[in-house]
Amino acid sequence: MDLFTQMERVKLRFIAAYERLLEEGQISEAEMEGVIQLIDQMDSMDREEFIARLSKLRPLETGD
Amino acid sequence: MNVAARDQQVSFVPCDLDAERRVLGILIRYPDKIDEIADFLDDSLFYDPAHRKIFRAIRELYQTRGKISYTQVYSKLRKEKELDSPDELLIGLTQSFISQAELRPSIEVLREKAGKRRILQAAHQIEEMILLETEESLPAYQAKAQELIFQAANVDGVDGEIAKDLLTVLNKCFLNLIARREGKTSHGLTVRFPSIDVLTTGFKKKDLIILAARPSMGKTALALNFAVNVARRNIPVLIFSLEMDDEQIGDRMVISELFRYQTERPISAFDYNTKLGEEDFIKTQSVFSELYDLPMKIVDKRGLSVGEIRAIGRKVKSEWPDLGLVIIDYLQLIRPPDDDRRNWALVVGSIVREIRDLAGELDLPIILLSQLNRGVESRENKRPMLSDLRDSGNIEEYADVVMFLYRDDYYYPEQAAEKGTLGQVEVIIAKQRKGPTGKAVLRWIPEYTRFIDEANREDV
């Protein structure tokens, strides 16, 4: 599997995880949209910008 | 539903879900391919409704944004709330192909499967129609069944390119030019009346030719003369006679050919219809022998609808792919749909339009005879004009060629005798989309129901 495909799969899994949080009522629709926007634009951001914007999103619970 | 369950559920339907996934996967990864395949691919080719929705999302995103990503497709699908797990479906697409070179062959697979599904669906509709007894008669069932199958086999926009390159068009024109130059084909279908052929350069494929006149001007006779002249070149002809029966048509053809003996000892229609002497009988037999071989079919059923004419036309075309001419005698005898409550002019207009469409579908010229109303006779100059057709629906609007027949001696026999125009028939080409208007003059020999070319031509 090439890098592009791997990245697209990771992005979809990441968004799907947030989708579950939305279903459970842990995040709002606006936050969900924010995640999708961020993931869609991540290829055009540098690492620092991405981390800064990611940190503003509610973190996923690790379950430990 | 997961991918494996989805695949199992459709195993008896003609489809290839892997090919559908390959196409979608390639289009998300290489969206510029959408422009290349726009003419060949539409959502109806996808069997899986989810794949159809994904394809529509891809196409809309490309049209509005010019670029596509899995994230955008996911976002669009989740907003539409029509798919249960878009993430699973999209993840399944990421590994659906190896190379973008698989796109065209995969689309071909989709087209083949979709074509089979359409035929299968038509078969189901035919079965249902018969079981539920939806039609009134066997011919109506046959007509409906043919229509369903024909529609299933011909889907515009998917089976061919809609927007054609000029290069492709000009290539076809050039090949036609070469074929004409080498004498392999003519521009149109000539009817062997030189003064008419020189005006029309032959009747073109897909054209609707209206041959209109007041009664007794010789419409049917001229059309039958055309038919025999065409069939003599081994070009099949189909005649719908909604007025005369098959024997009347056959007799007319024979009598028309007996004209050749006029200079010797003439055999008249009267002789033919009473009792022929031995010598005349032998001559007449030879005419029969000539006509036997002509590729011609005659449908002499009264009260045919356009749907039935279309069904018969398609059937004959499938038996005779090189069918070259259809003649329908005549428009006002075609049965309109029973439930059509529109005024007569609108009904006639839609019948004419459907016949023009049939000419296009069968790829040949159709000559549709039409009777003119009495309005012509209220004028001093009784030559028909295009406006004479307007009261009977927009016939002239749909026609590619409008021909009128006019005989001076019919209205003014004494003047015609003085002017020497007895027996003269003007074939007035009042409209011709692909050529000039004008007038050809023929001679009418009523006792033989035969027209002879006088090889004159005047501009109208």
Short mmCIF file of C-alpha atoms in Angstrom, two decimals:
data_model
loop_
_atom_site.label_atom_id
_atom_site.label_comp_id
_atom_site.label_asym_id
_atom_site.label_seq_id
_atom_site.Cartn_x
_atom_site.Cartn_y
_atom_site.Cartn_z
CA MET A 1 0.00 0.00 0.00
CA ASP A 2 1.48 3.36 -0.98
CA LEU A 3 1.84 6.29 1.37
CA PHE A 4 -1.06 8.24 -0.13
CA THR A 5 -3.43 5.32 0.38
CA GLN A 6 -2.20 4.74 3.91
CA MET A 7 -2.67 8.41 4.76
CA GLU A 8 -6.21 8.49 3.31
CA ARG A 9 -7.16 5.42 5.33
CA VAL A 10 -5.74 6.95 8.52
CA LYS A 11 -7.65 10.18 7.86
CA LEU A 12 -10.91 8.30 7.32
CA ARG A 13 -10.38 6.25 10.50
CA PHE A 14 -9.58 9.42 12.43
CA ILE A 15 -12.73 11.17 11.22
CA ALA A 16 -14.80 8.04 11.84
CA ALA A 17 -13.59 8.03 15.46
CA TYR A 18 -14.82 11.60 15.89
CA GLU A 19 -18.09 10.56 14.24
CA ARG A 20 -18.62 8.08 17.09
CA LEU A 21 -18.03 10.89 19.60
CA LEU A 22 -20.64 12.95 17.82
CA GLU A 23 -23.10 10.05 17.98
CA GLU A 24 -22.45 9.74 21.73
CA GLY A 25 -23.03 13.48 22.16
CA GLN A 26 -19.49 14.16 23.35
CA ILE A 27 -18.77 16.70 20.61
CA SER A 28 -20.96 19.12 18.68
CA GLU A 29 -21.70 19.14 14.96
CA ALA A 30 -19.59 22.30 14.65
CA GLU A 31 -16.64 20.54 16.25
CA MET A 32 -17.13 17.59 13.92
CA GLU A 33 -17.04 19.92 10.92
CA GLY A 34 -13.88 21.48 12.35
CA VAL A 35 -12.19 18.08 12.48
CA ILE A 36 -13.14 17.28 8.89
CA GLN A 37 -11.89 20.68 7.68
CA LEU A 38 -8.62 20.25 9.53
CA ILE A 39 -8.02 16.76 8.19
CA ASP A 40 -8.91 17.86 4.67
CA GLN A 41 -6.44 20.73 4.80
CA MET A 42 -3.66 19.02 6.71
CA ASP A 43 -1.56 18.35 3.61
CA SER A 44 -1.24 22.10 3.02
CA MET A 45 -0.14 22.90 6.61
CA ASP A 46 3.22 22.64 8.23
CA ARG A 47 3.64 20.44 11.28
CA GLU A 48 3.43 23.28 13.85
CA GLU A 49 0.24 24.76 12.42
CA PHE A 50 -1.40 21.36 12.29
CA ILE A 51 -0.48 20.58 15.92
CA ALA A 52 -1.70 24.02 17.03
CA ARG A 53 -5.06 23.57 15.37
CA LEU A 54 -5.36 19.96 16.47
CA SER A 55 -4.74 20.92 20.10
CA LYS A 56 -7.74 23.26 19.98
CA LEU A 57 -9.99 20.29 19.23
CA ARG A 58 -11.36 18.26 22.10
CA PRO A 59 -8.91 15.32 22.49
CA LEU A 60 -10.03 11.76 21.96
CA GLU A 61 -10.19 9.74 25.18
CA THR A 62 -7.70 6.92 25.19
CA GLY A 63 -9.91 4.64 27.33
CA ASP A 64 -7.17 3.71 29.84
CA MET B 1 -23.94 -3.91 5.64
CA ASN B 2 -20.31 -4.89 5.07
CA VAL B 3 -18.72 -5.30 1.66
CA ALA B 4 -18.86 -9.12 1.64
CA ALA B 5 -22.55 -9.18 2.59
CA ARG B 6 -23.30 -6.56 -0.07
CA ASP B 7 -21.54 -8.69 -2.73
CA GLN B 8 -23.36 -11.86 -1.73
CA GLN B 9 -26.77 -10.24 -1.94
CA VAL B 10 -26.42 -9.32 -5.63
CA SER B 11 -24.79 -12.47 -6.98
CA PHE B 12 -27.68 -13.21 -9.41
CA VAL B 13 -27.85 -9.74 -10.95
CA PRO B 14 -25.52 -8.79 -13.81
CA CYS B 15 -23.05 -6.52 -12.02
CA ASP B 16 -19.41 -6.35 -11.00
CA LEU B 17 -19.06 -4.56 -7.68
CA ASP B 18 -15.26 -4.85 -7.74
CA ALA B 19 -15.19 -3.01 -11.06
CA GLU B 20 -17.51 -0.36 -9.60
CA ARG B 21 -15.13 0.10 -6.66
CA ARG B 22 -12.13 0.25 -9.00
CA VAL B 23 -13.73 3.06 -11.01
CA LEU B 24 -14.65 5.05 -7.90
CA GLY B 25 -11.24 4.52 -6.31
CA ILE B 26 -9.43 5.69 -9.44
CA LEU B 27 -11.67 8.74 -9.83
CA ILE B 28 -11.05 9.89 -6.23
CA ARG B 29 -7.33 9.41 -6.62
CA TYR B 30 -7.11 10.86 -10.15
CA PRO B 31 -10.07 13.30 -10.43
CA ASP B 32 -8.87 14.81 -13.72
CA LYS B 33 -9.94 11.51 -15.30
CA ILE B 34 -13.55 12.60 -14.77
CA ASP B 35 -13.35 14.93 -17.77
CA GLU B 36 -12.08 12.11 -19.95
CA ILE B 37 -14.84 9.71 -19.11
CA ALA B 38 -17.77 12.13 -18.73
CA ASP B 39 -19.32 11.01 -22.02
CA PHE B 40 -19.11 7.31 -21.19
CA LEU B 41 -20.00 7.11 -17.55
CA ASP B 42 -23.08 8.09 -15.65
CA ASP B 43 -24.48 6.94 -12.34
CA SER B 44 -26.94 4.51 -13.97
CA LEU B 45 -23.99 2.25 -14.82
CA PHE B 46 -23.41 1.50 -11.13
CA TYR B 47 -25.56 -1.27 -9.74
CA ASP B 48 -24.90 -0.64 -6.05
CA PRO B 49 -26.99 2.37 -4.91
CA ALA B 50 -24.22 3.32 -2.50
CA HIS B 51 -21.69 3.37 -5.35
CA ARG B 52 -24.12 5.48 -7.38
CA LYS B 53 -24.28 8.01 -4.54
CA ILE B 54 -20.51 8.05 -4.16
CA PHE B 55 -20.12 8.63 -7.89
CA ARG B 56 -22.60 11.53 -7.81
CA ALA B 57 -20.72 13.03 -4.84
CA ILE B 58 -17.39 12.72 -6.69
CA ARG B 59 -18.82 14.34 -9.81
CA GLU B 60 -20.43 17.22 -7.92
CA LEU B 61 -17.31 17.90 -5.90
CA TYR B 62 -15.20 17.92 -9.02
CA GLN B 63 -17.60 20.26 -10.79
CA THR B 64 -17.75 22.72 -7.90
CA ARG B 65 -14.25 22.52 -6.46
CA GLY B 66 -12.14 21.00 -9.20
CA LYS B 67 -10.41 18.69 -6.73
CA ILE B 68 -11.46 15.73 -4.65
CA SER B 69 -10.26 14.00 -1.54
CA TYR B 70 -11.61 11.11 0.49
CA THR B 71 -12.27 13.55 3.30
CA GLN B 72 -14.42 15.78 1.07
CA VAL B 73 -16.35 12.83 -0.31
CA TYR B 74 -16.91 11.60 3.24
CA SER B 75 -18.05 15.06 4.36
CA LYS B 76 -20.51 15.35 1.49
CA LEU B 77 -21.94 11.87 2.04
CA ARG B 78 -22.42 12.36 5.77
CA LYS B 79 -24.24 15.66 5.17
CA GLU B 80 -26.63 13.93 2.78
CA LYS B 81 -27.24 11.28 5.46
CA GLU B 82 -28.09 8.64 2.87
CA LEU B 83 -25.39 6.09 3.64
CA ASP B 84 -24.97 4.18 6.88
CA SER B 85 -21.20 3.83 7.08
CA PRO B 86 -19.54 6.01 4.46
CA ASP B 87 -16.17 5.56 6.16
CA GLU B 88 -16.24 1.76 5.64
CA LEU B 89 -17.28 2.15 2.02
CA LEU B 90 -14.60 4.74 1.30
CA ILE B 91 -11.87 2.77 3.06
CA GLY B 92 -12.88 -0.14 0.82
CA LEU B 93 -12.24 2.04 -2.23
CA THR B 94 -8.70 3.04 -1.26
CA GLN B 95 -7.33 -0.38 -2.16
CA SER B 96 -9.72 -1.19 -4.98
CA PHE B 97 -7.26 -0.69 -7.84
CA ILE B 98 -3.63 -1.10 -8.72
CA SER B 99 -3.23 1.36 -11.58
CA GLN B 100 -5.24 4.13 -13.22
CA ALA B 101 -4.92 2.16 -16.46
CA GLU B 102 -7.69 -0.05 -15.10
CA LEU B 103 -10.23 2.77 -15.47
CA ARG B 104 -11.36 2.32 -19.10
CA PRO B 105 -11.58 -1.50 -19.02
CA SER B 106 -13.52 -1.27 -15.75
CA ILE B 107 -15.96 1.23 -17.28
CA GLU B 108 -16.43 -1.17 -20.20
CA VAL B 109 -17.34 -3.88 -17.71
CA LEU B 110 -19.83 -1.52 -16.04
CA ARG B 111 -21.42 -0.66 -19.40
CA GLU B 112 -21.74 -4.30 -20.34
CA LYS B 113 -23.31 -5.22 -17.01
CA ALA B 114 -25.65 -2.21 -17.09
CA GLY B 115 -26.73 -3.14 -20.64
CA LYS B 116 -27.58 -6.66 -19.50
CA ARG B 117 -29.50 -5.28 -16.51
CA ARG B 118 -31.56 -3.03 -18.80
CA ILE B 119 -32.49 -6.00 -21.02
CA LEU B 120 -33.32 -8.09 -17.96
CA GLN B 121 -35.50 -5.29 -16.62
CA ALA B 122 -37.28 -5.00 -19.98
CA ALA B 123 -37.90 -8.76 -19.89
CA HIS B 124 -39.42 -8.42 -16.41
CA GLN B 125 -41.62 -5.56 -17.60
CA ILE B 126 -42.79 -7.63 -20.58
CA GLU B 127 -43.56 -10.55 -18.29
CA GLU B 128 -45.49 -8.31 -15.90
CA MET B 129 -47.40 -6.66 -18.76
CA ILE B 130 -48.57 -10.06 -20.03
CA LEU B 131 -49.41 -11.48 -16.61
CA LEU B 132 -51.39 -8.38 -15.64
CA GLU B 133 -53.03 -8.17 -19.11
CA THR B 134 -52.35 -4.46 -19.45
CA GLU B 135 -52.84 -4.23 -23.23
CA GLU B 136 -55.88 -4.76 -25.44
CA SER B 137 -54.61 -6.87 -28.34
CA LEU B 138 -51.72 -9.07 -29.41
CA PRO B 139 -50.34 -6.39 -31.79
CA ALA B 140 -50.41 -3.91 -28.89
CA TYR B 141 -48.43 -6.38 -26.73
CA GLN B 142 -45.96 -6.92 -29.57
CA ALA B 143 -45.57 -3.19 -30.10
CA LYS B 144 -45.05 -2.53 -26.40
CA ALA B 145 -42.61 -5.43 -26.02
CA GLN B 146 -40.55 -4.24 -28.98
CA GLU B 147 -40.52 -0.73 -27.61
CA LEU B 148 -39.28 -1.92 -24.22
CA ILE B 149 -36.54 -4.05 -25.76
CA PHE B 150 -35.56 -1.30 -28.17
CA GLN B 151 -35.31 1.24 -25.37
CA ALA B 152 -33.26 -1.20 -23.31
CA ALA B 153 -30.87 -1.72 -26.19
CA ASN B 154 -30.47 1.97 -27.04
CA VAL B 155 -29.58 4.32 -24.27
CA ASP B 156 -28.38 7.71 -25.42
CA GLY B 157 -25.43 9.29 -23.78
CA VAL B 158 -24.05 6.10 -22.35
CA ASP B 159 -23.61 3.96 -25.45
CA GLY B 160 -21.91 6.74 -27.37
CA GLU B 161 -20.34 10.14 -27.09
CA ILE B 162 -22.74 13.09 -26.93
CA ALA B 163 -20.25 15.80 -27.78
CA LYS B 164 -18.34 14.63 -30.84
CA ASP B 165 -14.94 15.97 -31.89
CA LEU B 166 -14.97 17.96 -35.11
CA LEU B 167 -12.19 15.63 -36.27
CA THR B 168 -14.47 12.61 -35.82
CA VAL B 169 -17.33 14.33 -37.65
CA LEU B 170 -15.12 15.45 -40.54
CA ASN B 171 -13.62 11.98 -40.81
CA LYS B 172 -17.09 10.57 -41.38
CA CYS B 173 -17.85 13.31 -43.94
CA PHE B 174 -14.60 12.57 -45.77
CA LEU B 175 -15.24 8.82 -45.89
CA ASN B 176 -18.70 9.53 -47.30
CA LEU B 177 -17.17 11.87 -49.88
CA ILE B 178 -14.71 9.19 -50.99
CA ALA B 179 -17.48 6.59 -51.18
CA ARG B 180 -19.60 8.92 -53.33
CA ARG B 181 -16.62 9.74 -55.54
CA GLU B 182 -15.96 6.05 -56.07
CA GLY B 183 -19.62 5.52 -56.88
CA LYS B 184 -20.08 3.23 -53.87
CA THR B 185 -22.84 5.38 -52.42
CA SER B 186 -24.89 8.41 -53.36
CA HIS B 187 -25.52 11.46 -51.21
CA GLY B 188 -29.14 10.46 -50.83
CA LEU B 189 -31.61 7.88 -52.01
CA THR B 190 -32.51 8.74 -55.60
CA VAL B 191 -35.94 7.76 -56.87
CA ARG B 192 -34.98 7.64 -60.55
CA PHE B 193 -37.03 10.66 -61.56
CA PRO B 194 -34.12 12.84 -62.71
CA SER B 195 -35.93 16.16 -62.38
CA ILE B 196 -36.81 15.35 -58.76
CA ASP B 197 -33.43 13.77 -57.97
CA VAL B 198 -31.55 16.78 -59.29
CA LEU B 199 -33.48 19.01 -56.88
CA THR B 200 -33.19 16.78 -53.85
CA THR B 201 -29.88 15.02 -54.67
CA GLY B 202 -31.72 12.03 -53.26
CA PHE B 203 -33.66 11.65 -50.03
CA LYS B 204 -31.34 11.70 -47.05
CA LYS B 205 -31.21 9.19 -44.24
CA LYS B 206 -33.12 10.21 -41.10
CA ASP B 207 -35.21 12.68 -43.12
CA LEU B 208 -38.98 12.98 -43.07
CA ILE B 209 -40.38 13.76 -46.51
CA ILE B 210 -43.97 14.95 -46.66
CA LEU B 211 -45.71 14.27 -49.97
CA ALA B 212 -48.95 16.21 -49.81
CA ALA B 213 -51.75 16.92 -52.25
CA ARG B 214 -55.48 17.12 -52.64
CA PRO B 215 -57.17 13.75 -53.36
CA SER B 216 -56.78 12.28 -56.89
CA MET B 217 -53.53 14.10 -57.64
CA GLY B 218 -51.58 10.84 -57.68
CA LYS B 219 -49.82 10.77 -54.30
CA THR B 220 -50.05 7.01 -53.86
CA ALA B 221 -49.12 6.35 -57.48
CA LEU B 222 -46.02 8.54 -57.26
CA ALA B 223 -44.99 6.97 -53.96
CA LEU B 224 -45.38 3.47 -55.46
CA ASN B 225 -43.37 4.55 -58.52
CA PHE B 226 -40.64 5.72 -56.10
CA ALA B 227 -40.84 2.42 -54.22
CA VAL B 228 -40.41 0.25 -57.32
CA ASN B 229 -37.57 2.40 -58.64
CA VAL B 230 -35.73 2.11 -55.32
CA ALA B 231 -36.39 -1.62 -54.89
CA ARG B 232 -35.13 -2.27 -58.43
CA ARG B 233 -31.67 -1.31 -57.12
CA ASN B 234 -32.03 -4.03 -54.51
CA ILE B 235 -32.68 -1.51 -51.75
CA PRO B 236 -35.42 -2.87 -49.46
CA VAL B 237 -38.59 -0.79 -49.15
CA LEU B 238 -41.37 -0.98 -46.57
CA ILE B 239 -44.81 0.37 -47.45
CA PHE B 240 -47.55 1.06 -44.93
CA SER B 241 -50.83 1.30 -46.80
CA LEU B 242 -53.56 2.41 -44.45
CA GLU B 243 -56.04 2.86 -47.28
CA MET B 244 -55.47 0.30 -50.03
CA ASP B 245 -55.08 -3.41 -49.44
CA ASP B 246 -52.09 -5.44 -50.54
CA GLU B 247 -53.73 -6.71 -53.75
CA GLN B 248 -54.66 -3.22 -54.86
CA ILE B 249 -51.07 -2.15 -54.33
CA GLY B 250 -49.77 -5.20 -56.19
CA ASP B 251 -52.15 -4.65 -59.09
CA ARG B 252 -51.18 -1.00 -59.30
CA MET B 253 -47.52 -1.91 -59.51
CA VAL B 254 -48.12 -4.42 -62.28
CA ILE B 255 -50.35 -2.04 -64.26
CA SER B 256 -47.80 0.72 -63.86
CA GLU B 257 -45.13 -1.55 -65.38
CA LEU B 258 -47.39 -2.52 -68.28
CA PHE B 259 -46.88 1.02 -69.55
CA ARG B 260 -43.69 -0.20 -71.24
CA TYR B 261 -45.79 -1.95 -73.91
CA GLN B 262 -47.63 1.25 -74.78
CA THR B 263 -45.72 1.75 -78.00
CA GLU B 264 -46.45 -1.78 -79.22
CA ARG B 265 -49.83 -3.20 -78.54
CA PRO B 266 -50.86 -1.50 -75.30
CA ILE B 267 -52.18 -3.51 -72.37
CA SER B 268 -54.47 -1.26 -70.40
CA ALA B 269 -55.65 -1.45 -66.83
CA PHE B 270 -59.02 -2.42 -68.25
CA ASP B 271 -57.45 -5.38 -70.10
CA TYR B 272 -55.61 -6.39 -66.96
CA ASN B 273 -58.72 -6.20 -64.84
CA THR B 274 -60.89 -8.17 -67.29
CA LYS B 275 -59.47 -10.94 -69.46
CA LEU B 276 -56.08 -10.88 -71.13
CA GLY B 277 -55.36 -12.50 -74.46
CA GLU B 278 -52.53 -15.06 -74.73
CA GLU B 279 -49.87 -12.62 -75.94
CA ASP B 280 -50.78 -9.97 -73.34
CA PHE B 281 -50.85 -12.61 -70.65
CA ILE B 282 -47.27 -13.65 -71.45
CA LYS B 283 -46.12 -10.02 -71.35
CA THR B 284 -47.90 -9.48 -68.06
CA GLN B 285 -46.31 -12.62 -66.65
CA SER B 286 -42.89 -11.22 -67.43
CA VAL B 287 -43.78 -8.09 -65.42
CA PHE B 288 -44.81 -10.32 -62.52
CA SER B 289 -41.51 -12.18 -62.76
CA GLU B 290 -39.58 -8.91 -62.53
CA LEU B 291 -41.56 -7.64 -59.59
CA TYR B 292 -41.39 -10.94 -57.67
CA ASP B 293 -37.72 -10.37 -56.90
CA LEU B 294 -38.05 -6.85 -55.56
CA PRO B 295 -37.17 -6.48 -51.86
CA MET B 296 -40.39 -4.91 -50.68
CA LYS B 297 -42.78 -5.49 -47.82
CA ILE B 298 -46.33 -4.16 -47.66
CA VAL B 299 -48.35 -3.62 -44.51
CA ASP B 300 -51.98 -3.07 -45.46
CA LYS B 301 -53.56 -2.83 -42.05
CA ARG B 302 -56.02 -0.02 -41.45
CA GLY B 303 -56.06 2.05 -38.30
CA LEU B 304 -52.42 1.55 -37.35
CA SER B 305 -51.10 3.80 -34.61
CA VAL B 306 -47.64 5.38 -34.69
CA GLY B 307 -46.60 2.90 -32.00
CA GLU B 308 -47.60 -0.02 -34.22
CA ILE B 309 -45.91 1.54 -37.26
CA ARG B 310 -42.77 1.99 -35.17
CA ALA B 311 -42.89 -1.60 -33.94
CA ILE B 312 -43.31 -3.01 -37.46
CA GLY B 313 -40.60 -0.69 -38.78
CA ARG B 314 -38.17 -1.90 -36.12
CA LYS B 315 -39.02 -5.54 -36.81
CA VAL B 316 -38.49 -5.18 -40.58
CA LYS B 317 -35.28 -3.23 -39.98
CA SER B 318 -33.99 -6.04 -37.77
CA GLU B 319 -34.73 -8.54 -40.56
CA TRP B 320 -33.44 -6.23 -43.30
CA PRO B 321 -30.65 -4.10 -41.81
CA ASP B 322 -30.20 -2.39 -45.18
CA LEU B 323 -33.85 -1.27 -45.34
CA GLY B 324 -33.58 1.93 -47.36
CA LEU B 325 -37.00 3.54 -47.56
CA VAL B 326 -40.29 3.59 -45.66
CA ILE B 327 -43.48 4.94 -47.21
CA ILE B 328 -46.58 5.66 -45.13
CA ASP B 329 -49.86 6.20 -46.99
CA TYR B 330 -51.26 8.37 -45.39
CA LEU B 331 -50.97 10.64 -42.34
CA GLN B 332 -54.65 11.35 -41.72
CA LEU B 333 -55.39 7.61 -41.49
CA ILE B 334 -52.93 6.99 -38.68
CA ARG B 335 -54.87 6.25 -35.51
CA PRO B 336 -54.17 8.75 -32.75
CA PRO B 337 -53.84 7.53 -29.15
CA ASP B 338 -57.30 6.76 -27.71
CA ASP B 339 -56.80 8.87 -24.63
CA ASP B 340 -55.44 11.93 -26.45
CA ARG B 341 -57.81 14.79 -25.63
CA ARG B 342 -55.80 17.50 -27.40
CA ASN B 343 -57.09 19.27 -30.48
CA TRP B 344 -56.57 17.59 -33.83
CA ALA B 345 -53.75 19.91 -34.97
CA LEU B 346 -51.68 19.10 -31.87
CA VAL B 347 -52.33 15.37 -32.24
CA VAL B 348 -51.26 15.43 -35.90
CA GLY B 349 -48.20 17.47 -34.96
CA SER B 350 -47.09 14.89 -32.42
CA ILE B 351 -47.74 12.00 -34.87
CA VAL B 352 -45.52 13.72 -37.45
CA ARG B 353 -42.82 14.37 -34.87
CA GLU B 354 -42.84 10.72 -33.83
CA ILE B 355 -42.53 9.60 -37.45
CA ARG B 356 -39.60 11.96 -37.95
CA ASP B 357 -37.98 10.45 -34.85
CA LEU B 358 -38.60 6.99 -36.32
CA ALA B 359 -36.76 8.04 -39.50
CA GLY B 360 -33.82 8.99 -37.30
CA GLU B 361 -34.01 5.79 -35.32
CA LEU B 362 -34.19 3.54 -38.40
CA ASP B 363 -31.57 5.67 -40.16
CA LEU B 364 -33.48 5.99 -43.43
CA PRO B 365 -35.81 8.44 -45.19
CA ILE B 366 -39.52 8.13 -44.53
CA ILE B 367 -42.00 9.44 -47.09
CA LEU B 368 -45.23 10.35 -45.34
CA LEU B 369 -48.17 11.04 -47.62
CA SER B 370 -50.64 13.65 -46.48
CA GLN B 371 -53.95 14.89 -47.75
CA LEU B 372 -54.50 18.62 -48.02
CA ASN B 373 -57.77 20.10 -46.87
CA ARG B 374 -60.21 22.00 -49.06
CA GLY B 375 -58.65 25.36 -48.17
CA VAL B 376 -56.49 25.05 -51.31
CA GLU B 377 -59.55 25.11 -53.51
CA SER B 378 -60.92 28.35 -52.15
CA ARG B 379 -58.04 30.27 -53.80
CA GLU B 380 -57.72 31.26 -57.40
CA ASN B 381 -54.21 29.85 -57.56
CA LYS B 382 -54.76 26.33 -56.31
CA ARG B 383 -51.11 25.40 -56.12
CA PRO B 384 -50.53 24.17 -52.56
CA MET B 385 -48.38 26.25 -50.25
CA LEU B 386 -46.64 25.54 -46.96
CA SER B 387 -49.33 27.50 -45.15
CA ASP B 388 -51.85 24.86 -46.31
CA LEU B 389 -50.19 22.44 -43.91
CA ARG B 390 -50.39 24.73 -40.91
CA ASP B 391 -54.04 24.05 -40.11
CA SER B 392 -53.20 20.37 -39.68
CA GLY B 393 -50.58 20.69 -36.99
CA ASN B 394 -47.04 21.90 -37.49
CA ILE B 395 -46.33 19.35 -40.18
CA GLU B 396 -43.94 21.56 -42.13
CA GLU B 397 -42.01 22.38 -38.98
CA TYR B 398 -41.01 18.74 -38.47
CA ALA B 399 -40.57 17.84 -42.13
CA ASP B 400 -37.15 17.96 -43.75
CA VAL B 401 -38.68 18.01 -47.23
CA VAL B 402 -42.19 19.06 -48.21
CA MET B 403 -43.36 18.08 -51.69
CA PHE B 404 -46.71 19.06 -53.16
CA LEU B 405 -48.40 17.64 -56.23
CA TYR B 406 -50.43 19.94 -58.43
CA ARG B 407 -52.24 19.23 -61.69
CA ASP B 408 -53.52 22.17 -63.64
CA ASP B 409 -55.82 19.96 -65.73
CA TYR B 410 -57.59 18.76 -62.60
CA TYR B 411 -58.98 22.23 -61.91
CA TYR B 412 -58.91 23.87 -65.35
CA PRO B 413 -59.12 21.12 -68.00
CA GLU B 414 -60.04 23.46 -70.85
CA GLN B 415 -57.27 25.94 -70.15
CA ALA B 416 -54.83 23.03 -69.72
CA ALA B 417 -55.85 21.70 -73.14
CA GLU B 418 -55.25 25.14 -74.67
CA LYS B 419 -51.89 25.55 -72.92
CA GLY B 420 -50.83 21.98 -73.68
CA THR B 421 -50.46 21.10 -70.01
CA LEU B 422 -52.87 18.19 -70.03
CA GLY B 423 -51.42 15.39 -67.96
CA GLN B 424 -48.71 17.61 -66.49
CA VAL B 425 -48.02 17.27 -62.80
CA GLU B 426 -45.99 19.79 -60.90
CA VAL B 427 -43.95 18.31 -58.07
CA ILE B 428 -43.36 21.41 -55.98
CA ILE B 429 -40.50 21.14 -53.49
CA ALA B 430 -41.76 23.83 -51.13
CA LYS B 431 -39.33 23.11 -48.33
CA GLN B 432 -36.00 21.39 -48.26
CA ARG B 433 -33.74 21.72 -45.25
CA LYS B 434 -30.63 20.54 -47.07
CA GLY B 435 -31.24 21.85 -50.56
CA PRO B 436 -33.08 24.28 -52.79
CA THR B 437 -36.79 24.65 -53.30
CA GLY B 438 -38.05 24.29 -56.83
CA LYS B 439 -40.38 22.50 -59.15
CA ALA B 440 -40.12 19.34 -61.24
CA VAL B 441 -42.60 18.55 -63.96
CA LEU B 442 -43.76 15.00 -64.55
CA ARG B 443 -46.33 13.54 -66.89
CA TRP B 444 -49.21 11.61 -65.38
CA ILE B 445 -50.53 8.61 -67.26
CA PRO B 446 -53.72 7.87 -65.32
CA GLU B 447 -54.64 4.65 -67.12
CA TYR B 448 -51.36 3.14 -65.91
CA THR B 449 -51.19 5.09 -62.61
CA ARG B 450 -47.73 6.04 -63.77
CA PHE B 451 -45.56 9.11 -63.75
CA ILE B 452 -42.99 9.87 -66.43
CA ASP B 453 -40.21 12.37 -66.10
CA GLU B 454 -40.29 15.29 -68.49
CA ALA B 455 -36.86 16.38 -67.27
CA ASN B 456 -37.87 20.02 -66.88
CA ARG B 457 -37.03 22.20 -63.98
CA GLU B 458 -38.11 25.69 -63.02
CA ASP B 459 -37.53 27.70 -59.92
CA VAL B 460 -40.61 28.37 -57.85
#
